[in-house]
């Protein structure tokens, strides 16, 4: 089943995000290689693809896991969690309707 991992950043956590980014991307790459990653990316804090010093307000990952518990474990082990980037992480089932 698909699960949405919706994360909200701590304010002023851009430096921690940049430091932990390589490890974060490595885990996403593994999901992609397994064919489990649907989409992933950050939410810019301002209306721009390159928010500069404004940074990001959070992230969205939609991926396939065998259970909600597995998705929650995976999300809890994210390097952004360990680095103090994420203030809150919500994991919930997701049903893809479009595109077909």
mmCIF file with all atom_site columns, C-alpha atoms in Angstrom:
data_model
loop_
_atom_site.group_PDB
_atom_site.id
_atom_site.type_symbol
_atom_site.label_atom_id
_atom_site.label_alt_id
_atom_site.label_comp_id
_atom_site.label_asym_id
_atom_site.label_entity_id
_atom_site.label_seq_id
_atom_site.pdbx_PDB_ins_code
_atom_site.Cartn_x
_atom_site.Cartn_y
_atom_site.Cartn_z
_atom_site.occupancy
_atom_site.B_iso_or_equiv
_atom_site.pdbx_formal_charge
_atom_site.auth_seq_id
_atom_site.auth_comp_id
_atom_site.auth_asym_id
_atom_site.auth_atom_id
_atom_site.pdbx_PDB_model_num
ATOM 1   C CA . UNK A 1 1   ? 0.000  0.000  0.000   1.00 0.00 ? 1   UNK A CA 1
ATOM 2   C CA . UNK A 1 2   ? 1.028  3.604  -0.498  1.00 0.00 ? 2   UNK A CA 1
ATOM 3   C CA . UNK A 1 3   ? 1.715  5.905  2.445   1.00 0.00 ? 3   UNK A CA 1
ATOM 4   C CA . UNK A 1 4   ? 2.103  9.674  2.630   1.00 0.00 ? 4   UNK A CA 1
ATOM 5   C CA . UNK A 1 5   ? 4.851  10.962 4.889   1.00 0.00 ? 5   UNK A CA 1
ATOM 6   C CA . UNK A 1 6   ? 4.099  14.601 5.610   1.00 0.00 ? 6   UNK A CA 1
ATOM 7   C CA . UNK A 1 7   ? 6.791  16.407 7.558   1.00 0.00 ? 7   UNK A CA 1
ATOM 8   C CA . UNK A 1 8   ? 6.883  19.929 8.957   1.00 0.00 ? 8   UNK A CA 1
ATOM 9   C CA . UNK A 1 9   ? 10.241 21.592 9.568   1.00 0.00 ? 9   UNK A CA 1
ATOM 10  C CA . UNK A 1 10  ? 11.343 23.356 12.704  1.00 0.00 ? 10  UNK A CA 1
ATOM 11  C CA . UNK A 1 11  ? 11.693 27.097 12.041  1.00 0.00 ? 11  UNK A CA 1
ATOM 12  C CA . UNK A 1 12  ? 15.195 28.151 10.993  1.00 0.00 ? 12  UNK A CA 1
ATOM 13  C CA . UNK A 1 13  ? 16.378 24.595 10.302  1.00 0.00 ? 13  UNK A CA 1
ATOM 14  C CA . UNK A 1 14  ? 17.846 25.214 6.840   1.00 0.00 ? 14  UNK A CA 1
ATOM 15  C CA . UNK A 1 15  ? 21.441 24.640 7.974   1.00 0.00 ? 15  UNK A CA 1
ATOM 16  C CA . UNK A 1 16  ? 20.553 21.291 9.589   1.00 0.00 ? 16  UNK A CA 1
ATOM 17  C CA . UNK A 1 17  ? 18.582 20.336 6.462   1.00 0.00 ? 17  UNK A CA 1
ATOM 18  C CA . UNK A 1 18  ? 21.551 21.083 4.220   1.00 0.00 ? 18  UNK A CA 1
ATOM 19  C CA . UNK A 1 19  ? 23.907 19.070 6.434   1.00 0.00 ? 19  UNK A CA 1
ATOM 20  C CA . UNK A 1 20  ? 21.645 16.005 6.569   1.00 0.00 ? 20  UNK A CA 1
ATOM 21  C CA . UNK A 1 21  ? 20.530 16.178 2.923   1.00 0.00 ? 21  UNK A CA 1
ATOM 22  C CA . UNK A 1 22  ? 23.020 13.671 1.444   1.00 0.00 ? 22  UNK A CA 1
ATOM 23  C CA . UNK A 1 23  ? 21.979 10.947 3.908   1.00 0.00 ? 23  UNK A CA 1
ATOM 24  C CA . UNK A 1 24  ? 18.291 11.809 3.414   1.00 0.00 ? 24  UNK A CA 1
ATOM 25  C CA . UNK A 1 25  ? 18.625 11.559 -0.375  1.00 0.00 ? 25  UNK A CA 1
ATOM 26  C CA . UNK A 1 26  ? 20.511 8.258  -0.111  1.00 0.00 ? 26  UNK A CA 1
ATOM 27  C CA . UNK A 1 27  ? 17.526 6.662  1.664   1.00 0.00 ? 27  UNK A CA 1
ATOM 28  C CA . UNK A 1 28  ? 15.141 8.023  -0.975  1.00 0.00 ? 28  UNK A CA 1
ATOM 29  C CA . UNK A 1 29  ? 17.408 6.649  -3.705  1.00 0.00 ? 29  UNK A CA 1
ATOM 30  C CA . UNK A 1 30  ? 17.142 3.183  -2.134  1.00 0.00 ? 30  UNK A CA 1
ATOM 31  C CA . UNK A 1 31  ? 13.334 3.425  -2.177  1.00 0.00 ? 31  UNK A CA 1
ATOM 32  C CA . UNK A 1 32  ? 13.477 4.521  -5.810  1.00 0.00 ? 32  UNK A CA 1
ATOM 33  C CA . UNK A 1 33  ? 15.738 1.614  -6.784  1.00 0.00 ? 33  UNK A CA 1
ATOM 34  C CA . UNK A 1 34  ? 13.248 -0.782 -5.151  1.00 0.00 ? 34  UNK A CA 1
ATOM 35  C CA . UNK A 1 35  ? 10.456 0.775  -7.217  1.00 0.00 ? 35  UNK A CA 1
ATOM 36  C CA . UNK A 1 36  ? 8.678  1.924  -4.044  1.00 0.00 ? 36  UNK A CA 1
ATOM 37  C CA . UNK A 1 37  ? 9.059  5.705  -4.356  1.00 0.00 ? 37  UNK A CA 1
ATOM 38  C CA . UNK A 1 38  ? 6.188  7.550  -6.031  1.00 0.00 ? 38  UNK A CA 1
ATOM 39  C CA . UNK A 1 39  ? 7.183  11.156 -5.321  1.00 0.00 ? 39  UNK A CA 1
ATOM 40  C CA . UNK A 1 40  ? 9.308  13.090 -2.854  1.00 0.00 ? 40  UNK A CA 1
ATOM 41  C CA . UNK A 1 41  ? 10.301 16.679 -2.329  1.00 0.00 ? 41  UNK A CA 1
ATOM 42  C CA . UNK A 1 42  ? 10.377 19.675 -0.030  1.00 0.00 ? 42  UNK A CA 1
ATOM 43  C CA . UNK A 1 43  ? 7.863  22.475 0.464   1.00 0.00 ? 43  UNK A CA 1
ATOM 44  C CA . UNK A 1 44  ? 9.623  25.800 -0.212  1.00 0.00 ? 44  UNK A CA 1
ATOM 45  C CA . UNK A 1 45  ? 8.895  28.345 2.518   1.00 0.00 ? 45  UNK A CA 1
ATOM 46  C CA . UNK A 1 46  ? 8.178  30.973 -0.159  1.00 0.00 ? 46  UNK A CA 1
ATOM 47  C CA . UNK A 1 47  ? 6.553  30.795 -3.584  1.00 0.00 ? 47  UNK A CA 1
ATOM 48  C CA . UNK A 1 48  ? 9.707  29.870 -5.474  1.00 0.00 ? 48  UNK A CA 1
ATOM 49  C CA . UNK A 1 49  ? 11.483 26.726 -6.646  1.00 0.00 ? 49  UNK A CA 1
ATOM 50  C CA . UNK A 1 50  ? 14.669 28.221 -5.179  1.00 0.00 ? 50  UNK A CA 1
ATOM 51  C CA . UNK A 1 51  ? 13.678 29.724 -1.815  1.00 0.00 ? 51  UNK A CA 1
ATOM 52  C CA . UNK A 1 52  ? 17.243 30.702 -0.905  1.00 0.00 ? 52  UNK A CA 1
ATOM 53  C CA . UNK A 1 53  ? 17.656 31.665 2.742   1.00 0.00 ? 53  UNK A CA 1
ATOM 54  C CA . UNK A 1 54  ? 13.891 31.336 3.318   1.00 0.00 ? 54  UNK A CA 1
ATOM 55  C CA . UNK A 1 55  ? 14.451 27.582 3.215   1.00 0.00 ? 55  UNK A CA 1
ATOM 56  C CA . UNK A 1 56  ? 11.713 25.018 3.438   1.00 0.00 ? 56  UNK A CA 1
ATOM 57  C CA . UNK A 1 57  ? 8.666  24.434 5.597   1.00 0.00 ? 57  UNK A CA 1
ATOM 58  C CA . UNK A 1 58  ? 8.605  20.655 5.300   1.00 0.00 ? 58  UNK A CA 1
ATOM 59  C CA . UNK A 1 59  ? 8.586  17.675 2.956   1.00 0.00 ? 59  UNK A CA 1
ATOM 60  C CA . UNK A 1 60  ? 6.253  15.204 1.287   1.00 0.00 ? 60  UNK A CA 1
ATOM 61  C CA . UNK A 1 61  ? 7.118  11.606 0.472   1.00 0.00 ? 61  UNK A CA 1
ATOM 62  C CA . UNK A 1 62  ? 4.692  9.135  -1.043  1.00 0.00 ? 62  UNK A CA 1
ATOM 63  C CA . UNK A 1 63  ? 6.028  5.596  -1.152  1.00 0.00 ? 63  UNK A CA 1
ATOM 64  C CA . UNK A 1 64  ? 4.965  1.971  -0.976  1.00 0.00 ? 64  UNK A CA 1
ATOM 65  C CA . UNK A 1 65  ? 5.498  0.039  2.251   1.00 0.00 ? 65  UNK A CA 1
ATOM 66  C CA . UNK A 1 66  ? 4.146  -3.292 3.473   1.00 0.00 ? 66  UNK A CA 1
ATOM 67  C CA . UNK A 1 67  ? 2.324  -1.699 6.417   1.00 0.00 ? 67  UNK A CA 1
ATOM 68  C CA . UNK A 1 68  ? 1.632  1.537  8.247   1.00 0.00 ? 68  UNK A CA 1
ATOM 69  C CA . UNK A 1 69  ? 4.020  0.402  10.976  1.00 0.00 ? 69  UNK A CA 1
ATOM 70  C CA . UNK A 1 70  ? 6.827  -0.113 8.449   1.00 0.00 ? 70  UNK A CA 1
ATOM 71  C CA . UNK A 1 71  ? 6.188  3.329  6.938   1.00 0.00 ? 71  UNK A CA 1
ATOM 72  C CA . UNK A 1 72  ? 6.274  4.913  10.409  1.00 0.00 ? 72  UNK A CA 1
ATOM 73  C CA . UNK A 1 73  ? 9.539  3.137  11.282  1.00 0.00 ? 73  UNK A CA 1
ATOM 74  C CA . UNK A 1 74  ? 11.078 4.258  8.003   1.00 0.00 ? 74  UNK A CA 1
ATOM 75  C CA . UNK A 1 75  ? 9.977  7.855  8.574   1.00 0.00 ? 75  UNK A CA 1
ATOM 76  C CA . UNK A 1 76  ? 11.250 7.881  12.172  1.00 0.00 ? 76  UNK A CA 1
ATOM 77  C CA . UNK A 1 77  ? 14.705 6.808  10.975  1.00 0.00 ? 77  UNK A CA 1
ATOM 78  C CA . UNK A 1 78  ? 15.006 9.691  8.501   1.00 0.00 ? 78  UNK A CA 1
ATOM 79  C CA . UNK A 1 79  ? 18.252 11.670 8.881   1.00 0.00 ? 79  UNK A CA 1
ATOM 80  C CA . UNK A 1 80  ? 16.182 14.859 8.978   1.00 0.00 ? 80  UNK A CA 1
ATOM 81  C CA . UNK A 1 81  ? 14.544 13.592 12.176  1.00 0.00 ? 81  UNK A CA 1
ATOM 82  C CA . UNK A 1 82  ? 17.930 12.864 13.771  1.00 0.00 ? 82  UNK A CA 1
ATOM 83  C CA . UNK A 1 83  ? 19.297 16.259 12.657  1.00 0.00 ? 83  UNK A CA 1
ATOM 84  C CA . UNK A 1 84  ? 16.369 18.152 14.187  1.00 0.00 ? 84  UNK A CA 1
ATOM 85  C CA . UNK A 1 85  ? 14.992 19.376 10.870  1.00 0.00 ? 85  UNK A CA 1
ATOM 86  C CA . UNK A 1 86  ? 11.524 17.907 11.265  1.00 0.00 ? 86  UNK A CA 1
ATOM 87  C CA . UNK A 1 87  ? 9.290  19.268 14.012  1.00 0.00 ? 87  UNK A CA 1
ATOM 88  C CA . UNK A 1 88  ? 6.383  16.940 13.229  1.00 0.00 ? 88  UNK A CA 1
ATOM 89  C CA . UNK A 1 89  ? 5.951  13.909 10.964  1.00 0.00 ? 89  UNK A CA 1
ATOM 90  C CA . UNK A 1 90  ? 2.584  12.437 10.011  1.00 0.00 ? 90  UNK A CA 1
ATOM 91  C CA . UNK A 1 91  ? 2.360  9.082  8.244   1.00 0.00 ? 91  UNK A CA 1
ATOM 92  C CA . UNK A 1 92  ? -0.937 7.896  6.822   1.00 0.00 ? 92  UNK A CA 1
ATOM 93  C CA . UNK A 1 93  ? -2.275 5.608  4.113   1.00 0.00 ? 93  UNK A CA 1
ATOM 94  C CA . UNK A 1 94  ? -2.622 7.133  0.662   1.00 0.00 ? 94  UNK A CA 1
ATOM 95  C CA . UNK A 1 95  ? -4.829 5.975  -2.210  1.00 0.00 ? 95  UNK A CA 1
ATOM 96  C CA . UNK A 1 96  ? -3.607 7.060  -5.632  1.00 0.00 ? 96  UNK A CA 1
ATOM 97  C CA . UNK A 1 97  ? -6.485 7.892  -7.980  1.00 0.00 ? 97  UNK A CA 1
ATOM 98  C CA . UNK A 1 98  ? -4.774 10.048 -10.629 1.00 0.00 ? 98  UNK A CA 1
ATOM 99  C CA . UNK A 1 99  ? -2.870 9.809  -12.828 1.00 0.00 ? 99  UNK A CA 1
ATOM 100 C CA . UNK A 1 100 ? -4.049 6.343  -13.774 1.00 0.00 ? 100 UNK A CA 1
#
